[in-house]
Amino acid sequence: MQSHPELTQHVGRNTLAGVAATGLAASAVAAGLYELVPDAVLLGWGLMQVVCMASRWFTGRALLSHTQADPAWERALRRYVVAMAASGFVWGLASLQAVVYADMQSQLFVLAILLGIVGGAVATVSPVFNAYVAYMGGMMGVQIVAFLIGGGKLGVLMGMLTMLYTVVVFVAGRTLSRTMLDSLALRSALQTAKEEADAANIAKTKFLSSMSHELRTPLNAILGFAQLLQLDRELDDKQRDSTREILLAGDHLLTLINEILDLARIESGQVVLNMEAVPLADLLHECETLARSMADKHGVRVAFATIDPRLNLKTDRLRLKQVLLNLLSNGIKYNRRGGQVSLDCELLPQDRLRITVRDTGNGIPKALQPQLFQAFNRLGKEAGQHEGTGIGLVITRELVQLLGGTLGFESTEGVGSEFWVDLPASPLPA
Ligand code: ADP
C-alpha cells in the first residue's frame, strides 16, 4: 500500500513516544527475565534494543524533513521500514529468550507486553503501513513460533490466539491507513476543485466588469440620442412611440448592466464600505419618500413604523439604502392594486436591529423559494408586466452580509411576503 509524505511526517512526529514506550517496555521485560535468562544474553538483547531505538529515532525523525514524494523521501521511508523491521524482530527475540530460558509464566508476561506494544503501534505507526507490517510481522512472527515450539497444549493454544490477535491488529492498522490515505486524496481533490473554481470566478468577474464598461459607453450614447429625439416636435405619434420604446429598453439594459457590474464588484471583494454612524430615522425617511412615489404608480399603500430618533447604526449609508430600496421596490412591484407595503424596526437581544419589509402581494410559492437567491432567476415572472433582472436579491443578500448582517424571508402564496435584515446596532443611550 502506498504512503504519503504527510502520513510519514505524522508517523515521524510520533517517534519520541514510540522510542520512549519501547525503552520502558524493554526495561520491564529485562526486569522480568532477570535471573531467568543468562546475564550475557539479556545484556546482548538490551544492547540490540538500544541500537534499534537509536536507529528508529534517527530514521523516524528524518521522515519529518520530507514534504514531497521524491526519491529522497522514498529512501528515508525505506530506512525507516528497515529500522522498524529490526526493532520488531528484536522484540520477537524477547519471547524466544522466555521460551528457551524460562517458563510459560514468563512467556505470557512477555506476550502481554508485546500485545500492548502492537496495540500502540496501530495508532502511532500504522499510517505508514509497510513500516507497521514490518514491525508487527517481526515481533508477532517470532512470538507465534516461540509459542508453537515452546511445546505443550497451552503453547499451541496461545500461539493460535496470538495469530488471531495479529490478524485483528493487522486489519485495524490497514483500515486506519486506508482511511487516512483516502481522506488525504479527498482533501487534495477538494483543494484542486476549489482553486479551479476560484480561478474561474476571478475570470468571470474580470470578463463581466470589462464587458459592462464596454457596453455602457455605446448604450449611454443611444439613450442620449433617444432623449434628444423625444424633444423633437416634428416627430409623429408612431415615431414618438418608437422613441419611447428605445428609451424603455435602453433603461432596462442599463439597469441590467449596472447590476451585473455591481454584483461582479461585490463578488470579487472590490466594494469599499464607508462605515459611519447613521441615524436610522433619517435614512428611513429618505427610503419612504422614494418608495411612496413608486407605490403611488402601482396603487399600493406604504406604511412605515415610527422609530426612536436616537437609534443609530454603524453602517454604510448608501449600501443600506440600496438594500432597503430593493426590498421595498420588490414589495411594491410584486403586490396587487390596493395592497400594502410596510416597514418595521425591532430591537433584538445582543444589540441587533431587525428591519422588516412586509407586503400583501401574491407571495412566493414554497416550491420556488429555494431558487429565490439564484442570479437571473425571476421565478417565472419573466413574462409578467414588471421589469426586473433577477439579480436584485442576490446583490441585496451579499450587501447585507458585507454590512455584518443577515437576510431572512418568509412568504405565503396568496398572502404576501416578508423580508428582514438583522444588523448590528449601537445600544440606545439611557
Ligand atoms: P427582480 O425583481 O429584478 O426580478 P430580484 O432578485 O429582486 O429580481 O427577485 C427575484 C424574483 O423573486 C423576482 O423576479 C420575483 O419573482 C421574486 N420576488 C422577489 N421579491 C418578491 C416579493 N416581495 N413578493 C413576491 N415575489 C418576489
XYZ file of C-alpha atoms and ligand atoms in Angstrom:
457
model
C 0.000 0.000 0.000
C 1.449 3.340 -0.978
C 2.146 6.007 1.597
C 2.162 9.760 1.537
C 4.687 12.293 2.839
C 2.053 13.813 5.083
C 1.455 10.413 6.691
C 5.159 9.681 7.069
C 5.550 13.086 8.725
C 2.686 12.242 11.040
C 4.403 8.982 11.986
C 7.752 10.786 12.277
C 6.218 13.064 14.887
C 5.276 10.002 16.968
C 8.865 8.775 17.066
C 9.627 10.133 20.513
C 6.545 8.457 22.013
C 7.387 5.164 20.244
C 11.009 5.127 21.356
C 10.110 6.127 24.918
C 7.464 3.376 25.122
C 9.993 0.894 23.760
C 12.547 1.943 26.406
C 10.044 1.499 29.224
C 8.692 -1.817 27.950
C 12.207 -3.173 27.289
C 13.231 -2.289 30.849
C 10.155 -4.104 32.167
C 10.990 -7.200 30.096
C 14.626 -7.113 31.244
C 13.494 -6.854 34.873
C 11.034 -9.726 34.399
C 13.594 -12.020 32.770
C 16.471 -11.046 35.051
C 18.000 -14.099 36.729
C 15.973 -16.407 34.491
C 17.983 -15.598 31.380
C 21.804 -15.614 31.454
C 23.119 -12.109 32.026
C 25.187 -12.085 28.823
C 22.131 -12.979 26.711
C 19.935 -10.414 28.403
C 22.621 -7.773 28.086
C 23.100 -8.596 24.385
C 19.350 -8.283 23.877
C 19.328 -4.982 25.757
C 22.111 -3.622 23.560
C 20.232 -4.674 20.434
C 17.188 -2.803 21.746
C 19.285 0.315 22.307
C 20.676 0.153 18.758
C 17.158 -0.357 17.368
C 15.798 2.537 19.434
C 18.569 4.788 18.132
C 18.011 3.791 14.505
C 14.248 4.219 14.964
C 14.869 7.653 16.385
C 17.124 8.795 13.547
C 15.145 7.256 10.690
C 11.826 8.390 12.224
C 12.952 11.999 12.739
C 14.389 12.022 9.198
C 10.836 11.491 7.875
C 9.897 14.900 9.228
C 12.042 16.755 6.723
C 10.313 15.300 3.638
C 7.208 17.016 2.373
C 7.208 15.624 -1.165
C 7.078 12.161 -2.642
C 10.552 12.276 -4.253
C 13.474 9.804 -4.338
C 14.924 11.255 -1.118
C 11.630 10.663 0.649
C 11.463 7.096 -0.661
C 14.992 6.434 0.630
C 14.141 7.830 4.047
C 10.994 5.726 4.116
C 12.914 2.568 3.203
C 15.411 3.193 6.015
C 12.575 3.667 8.454
C 10.927 0.418 7.349
C 14.212 -1.460 7.852
C 14.676 0.094 11.310
C 11.132 -0.902 12.242
C 11.598 -4.455 10.951
C 14.759 -4.798 13.044
C 13.044 -3.332 16.062
C 10.105 -5.755 15.699
C 12.467 -8.691 15.308
C 14.405 -7.763 18.474
C 11.094 -7.671 20.318
C 10.378 -11.140 18.975
C 13.715 -12.290 20.424
C 12.421 -11.406 23.887
C 9.837 -14.164 23.576
C 12.473 -16.601 22.343
C 14.537 -15.927 25.464
C 11.488 -16.633 27.589
C 10.876 -19.929 25.772
C 14.473 -21.083 25.933
C 15.395 -19.992 29.443
C 12.197 -19.502 31.370
C 8.702 -20.881 31.858
C 5.221 -20.335 30.435
C 4.536 -17.649 33.015
C 7.435 -15.542 31.705
C 6.319 -16.197 28.140
C 2.855 -14.862 28.993
C 4.437 -11.849 30.664
C 6.471 -11.064 27.537
C 3.371 -11.660 25.397
C 1.342 -9.178 27.444
C 3.988 -6.526 26.837
C 4.174 -7.287 23.108
C 0.398 -7.080 22.736
C 0.458 -3.641 24.339
C 3.251 -2.526 22.046
C 1.464 -3.723 18.923
C -1.744 -2.024 20.084
C 0.176 1.239 20.444
C 1.745 0.777 17.028
C -1.721 0.627 15.414
C -2.229 4.220 16.433
C 1.294 5.566 16.010
C 2.915 3.641 13.141
C 0.144 2.089 11.012
C -0.385 5.195 8.807
C 2.920 4.127 7.224
C 1.650 0.669 6.550
C 4.837 -1.072 5.331
C 6.684 0.031 8.459
C 3.837 -1.190 10.618
C 3.694 -4.587 8.905
C 7.485 -4.967 9.120
C 7.457 -4.101 12.817
C 4.478 -6.197 13.768
C 5.423 -9.089 11.472
C 8.879 -9.467 13.043
C 7.563 -9.206 16.566
C 4.471 -11.384 16.355
C 6.011 -13.845 13.892
C 8.783 -14.778 16.312
C 6.326 -14.741 19.213
C 3.998 -17.201 17.464
C 6.901 -19.514 16.529
C 8.183 -19.283 20.126
C 4.795 -20.407 21.480
C 4.477 -23.217 18.973
C 7.950 -24.605 19.647
C 7.611 -23.864 23.355
C 5.542 -27.016 23.411
C 2.524 -28.174 25.232
C -1.118 -27.734 24.527
C -1.129 -24.322 26.188
C 1.683 -23.172 23.872
C -0.273 -24.171 20.764
C -3.411 -22.501 22.109
C -1.531 -19.320 22.936
C 0.157 -19.385 19.517
C -3.223 -19.557 17.802
C -4.711 -16.829 19.938
C -1.704 -14.646 19.179
C -2.206 -15.305 15.461
C -5.817 -14.213 15.783
C -4.791 -11.055 17.615
C -2.174 -10.364 14.931
C -4.816 -10.606 12.198
C -7.132 -8.283 14.122
C -4.486 -5.591 14.630
C -3.319 -6.035 11.046
C -6.861 -5.300 9.799
C -7.257 -2.385 12.208
C -3.942 -0.898 11.041
C -4.837 -1.348 7.383
C -8.229 0.298 7.878
C -6.677 3.269 9.638
C -4.006 3.617 6.998
C -6.520 3.416 4.115
C -8.858 5.895 5.773
C -6.046 8.380 6.208
C -4.892 7.936 2.606
C -8.468 8.323 1.329
C -9.048 11.476 3.316
C -5.780 12.928 2.039
C -6.776 12.150 -1.555
C -10.181 13.706 -0.947
C -8.655 16.806 0.581
C -6.295 17.311 -2.306
C -9.138 16.806 -4.830
C -11.205 19.385 -2.941
C -8.305 21.803 -2.870
C -7.792 21.470 -6.640
C -11.508 21.897 -7.288
C -11.583 24.986 -5.086
C -8.577 26.524 -6.818
C -10.169 25.886 -10.221
C -13.474 27.360 -9.074
C -11.712 30.438 -7.639
C -9.767 30.961 -10.865
C -12.959 30.596 -12.926
C -14.726 33.043 -10.642
C -11.980 35.637 -10.992
C -12.020 35.219 -14.785
C -15.815 35.599 -14.798
C -15.673 38.742 -12.665
C -13.000 40.297 -14.888
C -14.958 39.436 -18.005
C -18.195 40.820 -16.598
C -16.728 44.059 -15.416
C -14.848 44.758 -18.625
C -17.900 43.828 -20.719
C -20.130 46.018 -18.607
C -17.819 49.000 -19.127
C -17.663 48.380 -22.867
C -21.444 48.108 -23.151
C -22.262 51.137 -21.061
C -20.500 53.664 -23.255
C -22.434 52.983 -26.515
C -25.623 52.474 -24.544
C -25.344 55.900 -22.971
C -24.964 57.345 -26.470
C -28.117 55.507 -27.635
C -30.060 56.745 -24.619
C -28.770 60.294 -25.036
C -29.791 60.469 -28.717
C -33.175 58.869 -27.994
C -33.800 61.538 -25.343
C -32.894 64.244 -27.868
C -35.241 62.670 -30.424
C -38.077 62.747 -27.901
C -37.747 66.509 -27.703
C -38.109 66.822 -31.464
C -41.501 68.470 -32.193
C -41.578 67.232 -35.771
C -41.968 63.543 -34.767
C -45.364 61.992 -35.440
C -47.085 59.739 -32.835
C -45.697 56.496 -34.254
C -42.149 57.825 -34.213
C -42.665 59.133 -30.686
C -43.867 55.674 -29.539
C -40.826 54.048 -31.130
C -38.512 56.506 -29.371
C -40.214 55.732 -26.042
C -39.639 52.005 -26.659
C -35.940 52.656 -27.337
C -35.691 54.588 -24.076
C -37.539 51.918 -22.059
C -35.469 49.067 -23.462
C -32.266 51.103 -23.092
C -33.078 51.947 -19.460
C -33.725 48.291 -18.730
C -30.452 47.310 -20.361
C -28.585 49.962 -18.395
C -30.092 48.703 -15.124
C -29.083 45.174 -16.049
C -25.516 46.198 -16.887
C -25.193 48.271 -13.721
C -26.479 45.427 -11.578
C -24.141 42.900 -13.191
C -21.236 45.266 -12.643
C -22.284 45.793 -9.033
C -22.589 42.047 -8.421
C -19.218 41.402 -10.063
C -17.632 44.054 -7.832
C -19.231 42.647 -4.700
C -18.301 39.061 -5.546
C -14.695 39.969 -6.224
C -14.448 41.862 -2.936
C -13.910 45.232 -4.611
C -16.612 47.051 -2.695
C -15.209 49.552 -0.241
C -17.632 50.230 2.568
C -17.891 53.602 4.173
C -18.954 52.699 7.694
C -20.277 55.614 9.736
C -22.852 56.323 12.413
C -26.125 56.586 10.532
C -29.290 57.959 12.228
C -31.824 55.350 11.179
C -34.819 57.659 11.241
C -33.242 59.928 8.574
C -32.323 57.022 6.355
C -35.797 55.503 6.578
C -37.367 58.847 5.825
C -35.400 59.038 2.553
C -36.428 55.485 1.674
C -40.069 56.238 2.469
C -40.140 59.230 0.114
C -38.725 57.217 -2.769
C -40.892 54.175 -2.059
C -44.044 56.316 -1.854
C -43.605 57.757 -5.330
C -43.090 54.273 -6.790
C -46.000 52.852 -4.754
C -48.381 55.584 -5.987
C -47.766 54.479 -9.572
C -48.649 50.887 -8.621
C -51.671 51.803 -6.495
C -50.007 50.395 -3.361
C -50.095 51.959 0.127
C -46.888 52.434 2.112
C -46.750 52.301 5.918
C -43.518 52.998 7.799
C -43.408 52.488 11.562
C -42.227 55.455 13.638
C -38.887 54.745 15.170
C -36.838 56.112 18.024
C -34.849 59.068 16.587
C -31.912 58.184 18.868
C -31.391 54.902 17.049
C -28.034 54.846 15.251
C -26.472 52.175 13.089
C -22.797 51.868 12.287
C -23.150 51.071 8.646
C -22.612 52.171 5.043
C -25.451 54.573 4.438
C -25.645 54.177 0.645
C -25.417 50.408 0.672
C -28.043 50.007 3.401
C -30.324 52.339 1.475
C -29.780 50.203 -1.638
C -30.739 47.085 0.355
C -33.918 48.605 1.779
C -34.991 50.182 -1.519
C -34.540 46.877 -3.267
C -36.744 45.077 -0.733
C -39.306 47.890 -0.805
C -39.418 48.003 -4.604
C -39.941 44.222 -4.756
C -42.717 44.544 -2.162
C -44.368 47.180 -4.356
C -43.726 45.508 -7.742
C -44.967 42.088 -6.745
C -48.046 43.436 -4.936
C -51.613 43.945 -6.072
C -53.549 47.155 -6.618
C -54.802 48.395 -3.256
C -52.211 46.274 -1.432
C -49.784 47.485 1.202
C -46.060 47.536 1.893
C -44.937 48.218 5.424
C -41.596 48.667 7.137
C -40.971 47.909 10.805
C -37.973 48.054 13.110
C -37.455 45.994 16.194
C -34.515 45.814 18.615
C -33.312 42.254 19.135
C -31.205 40.949 22.022
C -27.429 41.484 21.850
C -27.700 44.899 20.178
C -29.099 43.720 16.889
C -31.760 45.501 14.955
C -34.290 43.860 12.674
C -35.766 45.841 9.799
C -38.703 44.035 8.217
C -40.365 44.812 4.898
C -43.815 43.201 4.592
C -46.089 43.132 1.604
C -49.558 41.877 0.857
C -48.668 40.624 -2.622
C -49.026 37.221 -4.185
C -46.193 35.702 -2.190
C -43.676 33.189 -3.463
C -44.789 29.555 -3.904
C -42.998 27.185 -1.486
C -41.613 25.134 -4.361
C -39.894 28.186 -5.872
C -38.446 29.560 -2.634
C -35.158 27.588 -2.828
C -34.433 29.382 -6.149
C -35.021 32.853 -4.727
C -31.356 33.824 -4.455
C -30.244 32.416 -7.796
C -28.872 35.109 -10.097
C -31.078 35.846 -13.139
C -33.855 33.596 -11.828
C -37.099 35.585 -11.833
C -39.197 32.659 -10.615
C -41.430 32.698 -13.681
C -42.027 36.477 -13.616
C -40.125 36.962 -16.910
C -43.338 37.279 -18.872
C -45.066 39.465 -16.249
C -45.697 43.197 -16.559
C -42.913 44.120 -14.094
C -39.424 44.671 -15.285
C -36.593 43.085 -13.426
C -33.280 41.395 -13.799
C -33.394 38.633 -11.196
C -30.171 39.846 -9.579
C -31.584 42.327 -7.062
C -31.960 39.850 -4.213
C -28.562 38.263 -4.865
C -26.923 41.687 -4.566
C -29.073 42.507 -1.540
C -28.022 39.382 0.319
C -24.334 39.889 -0.485
C -24.534 43.502 0.674
C -26.291 42.598 3.920
C -23.533 40.090 4.638
C -20.884 42.714 3.885
C -22.611 45.014 6.364
C -22.279 42.307 9.010
C -25.927 41.300 8.928
C -28.187 38.521 7.764
C -31.150 38.476 5.401
C -34.169 36.264 6.024
C -37.597 35.853 4.490
C -40.908 34.157 4.834
C -43.570 34.039 2.181
C -47.017 32.519 1.834
C -48.558 32.163 -1.568
C -51.636 34.363 -1.928
C -50.986 36.157 1.388
C -47.696 38.039 0.993
C -44.033 38.055 1.860
C -41.784 39.479 4.489
C -38.050 40.053 4.145
C -35.979 41.079 7.150
C -32.477 42.343 7.659
C -30.738 41.821 11.010
C -27.901 44.279 11.589
C -25.588 45.187 14.428
C -26.933 48.321 16.179
C -25.454 50.719 18.712
C -27.210 50.489 22.087
C -29.705 53.281 22.781
C -28.400 55.992 25.117
C -30.042 55.700 28.563
P -36.148 41.157 -9.956
O -37.131 41.803 -9.037
O -35.307 42.125 -10.690
O -36.756 40.113 -10.808
P -34.981 40.036 -7.543
O -33.691 39.328 -7.360
O -35.208 41.247 -6.716
O -35.073 40.354 -9.071
O -36.126 38.995 -7.251
C -36.100 37.726 -7.853
C -37.509 37.183 -8.003
O -38.039 36.880 -6.719
C -38.476 38.144 -8.610
O -38.440 38.097 -10.021
C -39.805 37.668 -8.054
O -40.289 36.575 -8.839
C -39.437 37.128 -6.686
N -39.706 38.106 -5.609
C -38.818 38.920 -5.021
N -39.391 39.640 -4.046
C -40.698 39.285 -4.029
C -41.837 39.677 -3.241
N -41.746 40.595 -2.273
N -43.020 39.057 -3.492
C -43.121 38.131 -4.462
N -42.088 37.718 -5.245
C -40.892 38.281 -5.021
